[in-house]
JSON list of C-alpha atoms in Angstrom, two decimals:
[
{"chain": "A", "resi": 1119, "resn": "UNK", "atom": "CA", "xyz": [22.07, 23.75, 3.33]},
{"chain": "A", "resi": 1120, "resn": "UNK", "atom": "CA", "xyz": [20.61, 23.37, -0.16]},
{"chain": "A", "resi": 1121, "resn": "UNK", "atom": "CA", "xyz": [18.04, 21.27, -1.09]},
{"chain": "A", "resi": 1122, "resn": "UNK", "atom": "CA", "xyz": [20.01, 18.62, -2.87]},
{"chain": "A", "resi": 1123, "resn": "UNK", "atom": "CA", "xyz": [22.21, 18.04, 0.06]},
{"chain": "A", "resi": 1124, "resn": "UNK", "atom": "CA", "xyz": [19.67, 17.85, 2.49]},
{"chain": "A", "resi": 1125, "resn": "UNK", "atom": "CA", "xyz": [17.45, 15.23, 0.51]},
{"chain": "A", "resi": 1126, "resn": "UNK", "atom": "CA", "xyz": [20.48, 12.96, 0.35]},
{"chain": "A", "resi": 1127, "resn": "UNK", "atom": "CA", "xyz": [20.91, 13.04, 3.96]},
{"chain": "A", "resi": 1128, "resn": "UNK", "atom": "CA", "xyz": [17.84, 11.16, 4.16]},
{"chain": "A", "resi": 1129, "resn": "UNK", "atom": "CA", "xyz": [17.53, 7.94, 4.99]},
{"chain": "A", "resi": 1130, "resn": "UNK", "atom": "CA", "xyz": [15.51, 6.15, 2.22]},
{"chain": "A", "resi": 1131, "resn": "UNK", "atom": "CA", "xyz": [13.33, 3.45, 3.37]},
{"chain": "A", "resi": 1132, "resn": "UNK", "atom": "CA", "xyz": [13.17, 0.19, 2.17]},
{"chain": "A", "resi": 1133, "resn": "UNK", "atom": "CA", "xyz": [10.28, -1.78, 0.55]},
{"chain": "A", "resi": 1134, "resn": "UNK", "atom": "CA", "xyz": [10.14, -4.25, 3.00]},
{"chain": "A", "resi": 1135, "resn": "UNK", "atom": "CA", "xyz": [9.29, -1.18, 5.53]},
{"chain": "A", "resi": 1136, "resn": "UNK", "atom": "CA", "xyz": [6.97, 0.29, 3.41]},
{"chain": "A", "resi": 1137, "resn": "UNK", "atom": "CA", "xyz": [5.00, -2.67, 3.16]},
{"chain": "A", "resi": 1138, "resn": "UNK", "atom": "CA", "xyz": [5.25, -3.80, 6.74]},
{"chain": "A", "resi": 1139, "resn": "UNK", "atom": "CA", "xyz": [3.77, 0.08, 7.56]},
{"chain": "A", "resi": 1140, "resn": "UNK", "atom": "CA", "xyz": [0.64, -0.62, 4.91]},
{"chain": "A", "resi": 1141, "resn": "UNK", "atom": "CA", "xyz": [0.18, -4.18, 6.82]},
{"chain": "A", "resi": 1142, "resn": "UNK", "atom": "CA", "xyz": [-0.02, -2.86, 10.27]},
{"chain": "A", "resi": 1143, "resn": "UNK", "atom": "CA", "xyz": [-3.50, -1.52, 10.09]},
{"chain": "A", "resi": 1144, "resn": "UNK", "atom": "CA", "xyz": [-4.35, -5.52, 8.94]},
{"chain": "A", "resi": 1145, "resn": "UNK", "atom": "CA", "xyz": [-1.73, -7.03, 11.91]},
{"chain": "A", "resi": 1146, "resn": "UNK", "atom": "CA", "xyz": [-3.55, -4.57, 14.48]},
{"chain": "A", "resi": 1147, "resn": "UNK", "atom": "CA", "xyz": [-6.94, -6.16, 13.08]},
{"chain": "A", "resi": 1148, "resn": "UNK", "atom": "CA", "xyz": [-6.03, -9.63, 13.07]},
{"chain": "A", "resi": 1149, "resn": "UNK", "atom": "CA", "xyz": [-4.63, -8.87, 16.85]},
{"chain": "A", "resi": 1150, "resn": "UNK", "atom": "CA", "xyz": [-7.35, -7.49, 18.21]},
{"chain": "A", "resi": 1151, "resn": "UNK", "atom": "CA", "xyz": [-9.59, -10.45, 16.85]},
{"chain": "A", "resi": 1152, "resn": "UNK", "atom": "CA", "xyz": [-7.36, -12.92, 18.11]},
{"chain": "A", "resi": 1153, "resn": "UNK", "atom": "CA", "xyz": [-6.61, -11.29, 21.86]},
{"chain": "A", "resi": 1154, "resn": "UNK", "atom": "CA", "xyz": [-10.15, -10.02, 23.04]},
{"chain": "A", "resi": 1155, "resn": "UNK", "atom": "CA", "xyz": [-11.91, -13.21, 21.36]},
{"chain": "A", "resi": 1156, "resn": "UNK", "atom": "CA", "xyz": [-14.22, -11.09, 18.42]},
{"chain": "A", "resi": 1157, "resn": "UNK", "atom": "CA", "xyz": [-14.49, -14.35, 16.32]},
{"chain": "A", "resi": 1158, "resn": "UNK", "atom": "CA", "xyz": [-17.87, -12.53, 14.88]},
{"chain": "A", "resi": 1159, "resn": "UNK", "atom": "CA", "xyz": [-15.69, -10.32, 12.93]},
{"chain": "A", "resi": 1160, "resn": "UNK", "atom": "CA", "xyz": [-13.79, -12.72, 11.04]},
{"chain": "A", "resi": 1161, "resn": "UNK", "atom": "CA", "xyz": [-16.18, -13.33, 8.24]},
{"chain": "A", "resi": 1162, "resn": "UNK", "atom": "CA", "xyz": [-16.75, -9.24, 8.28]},
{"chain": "A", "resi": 1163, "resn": "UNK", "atom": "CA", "xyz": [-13.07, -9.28, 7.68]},
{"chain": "A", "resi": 1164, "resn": "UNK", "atom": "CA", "xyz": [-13.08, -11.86, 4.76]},
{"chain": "A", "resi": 1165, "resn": "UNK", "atom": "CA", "xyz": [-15.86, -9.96, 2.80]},
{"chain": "A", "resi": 1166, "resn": "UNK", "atom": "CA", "xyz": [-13.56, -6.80, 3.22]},
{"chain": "A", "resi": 1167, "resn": "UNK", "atom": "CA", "xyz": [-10.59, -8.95, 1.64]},
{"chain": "A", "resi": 1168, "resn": "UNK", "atom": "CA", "xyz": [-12.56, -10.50, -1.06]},
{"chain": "A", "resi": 1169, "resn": "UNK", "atom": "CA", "xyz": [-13.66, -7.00, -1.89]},
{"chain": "A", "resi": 1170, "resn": "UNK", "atom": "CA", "xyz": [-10.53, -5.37, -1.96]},
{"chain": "A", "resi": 1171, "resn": "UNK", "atom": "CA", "xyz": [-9.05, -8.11, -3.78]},
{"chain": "A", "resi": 1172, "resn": "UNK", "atom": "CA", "xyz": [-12.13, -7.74, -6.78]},
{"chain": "A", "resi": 1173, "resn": "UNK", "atom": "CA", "xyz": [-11.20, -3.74, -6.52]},
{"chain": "A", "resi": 1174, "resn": "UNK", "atom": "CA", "xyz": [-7.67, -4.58, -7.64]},
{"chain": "A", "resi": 1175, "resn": "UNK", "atom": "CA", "xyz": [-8.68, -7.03, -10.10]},
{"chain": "A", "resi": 1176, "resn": "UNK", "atom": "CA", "xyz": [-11.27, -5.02, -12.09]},
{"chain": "A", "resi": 1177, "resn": "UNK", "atom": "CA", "xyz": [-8.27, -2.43, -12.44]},
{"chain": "A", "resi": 1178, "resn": "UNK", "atom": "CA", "xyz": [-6.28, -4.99, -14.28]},
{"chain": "A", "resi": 1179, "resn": "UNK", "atom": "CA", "xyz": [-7.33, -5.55, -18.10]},
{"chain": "A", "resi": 1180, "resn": "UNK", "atom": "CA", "xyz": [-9.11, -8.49, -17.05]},
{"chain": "A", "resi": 1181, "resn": "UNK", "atom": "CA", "xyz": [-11.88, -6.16, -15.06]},
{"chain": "A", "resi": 1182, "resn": "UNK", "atom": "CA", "xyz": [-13.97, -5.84, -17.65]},
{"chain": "A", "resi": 1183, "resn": "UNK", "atom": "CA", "xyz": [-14.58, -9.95, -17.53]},
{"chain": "A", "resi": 1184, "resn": "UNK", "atom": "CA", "xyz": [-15.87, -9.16, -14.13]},
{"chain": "A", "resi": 1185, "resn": "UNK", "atom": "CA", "xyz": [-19.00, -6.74, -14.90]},
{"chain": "A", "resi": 1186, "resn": "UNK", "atom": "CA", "xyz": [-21.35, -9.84, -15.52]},
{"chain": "A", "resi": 1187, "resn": "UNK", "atom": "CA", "xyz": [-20.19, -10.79, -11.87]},
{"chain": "A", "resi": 1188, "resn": "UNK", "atom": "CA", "xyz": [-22.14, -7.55, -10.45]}
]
């Protein structure tokens, strides 16, 4: 079989399960949280979110409006 045939007999996956795989890290986080009771963990987990979520922004043109921040 040559190489074009055998990547079209692929099945390409969708975007929905591409993002549902990069959320199931968070999903398993949030579940083990909510089933075993770690409420101490929550605000651990919104720091990590709020961090992330500066990460992303200061690689948008608008980062460099966030350097006074740090």
């Amino acid at each position: 079989m040559d190489r074009v045939s055998r990547t079209r007999s692929r099945p390409r996956r969708t975007l929905a399960l591409q993002v549902a795989d990069r959320l199931a890290v968070s999903s398993d986080l949030v579940y083990l949280v909510w089933r075993h009771k770690l409420w101490w963990m929550v605000p651990l987990l919104v720091a990590m979110v709020v961090l992330a979520a500066l990460v992303v922004i200061e690689a948008t043109p608008i980062g460099p409006l966030l350097y006074p921040v740090f």
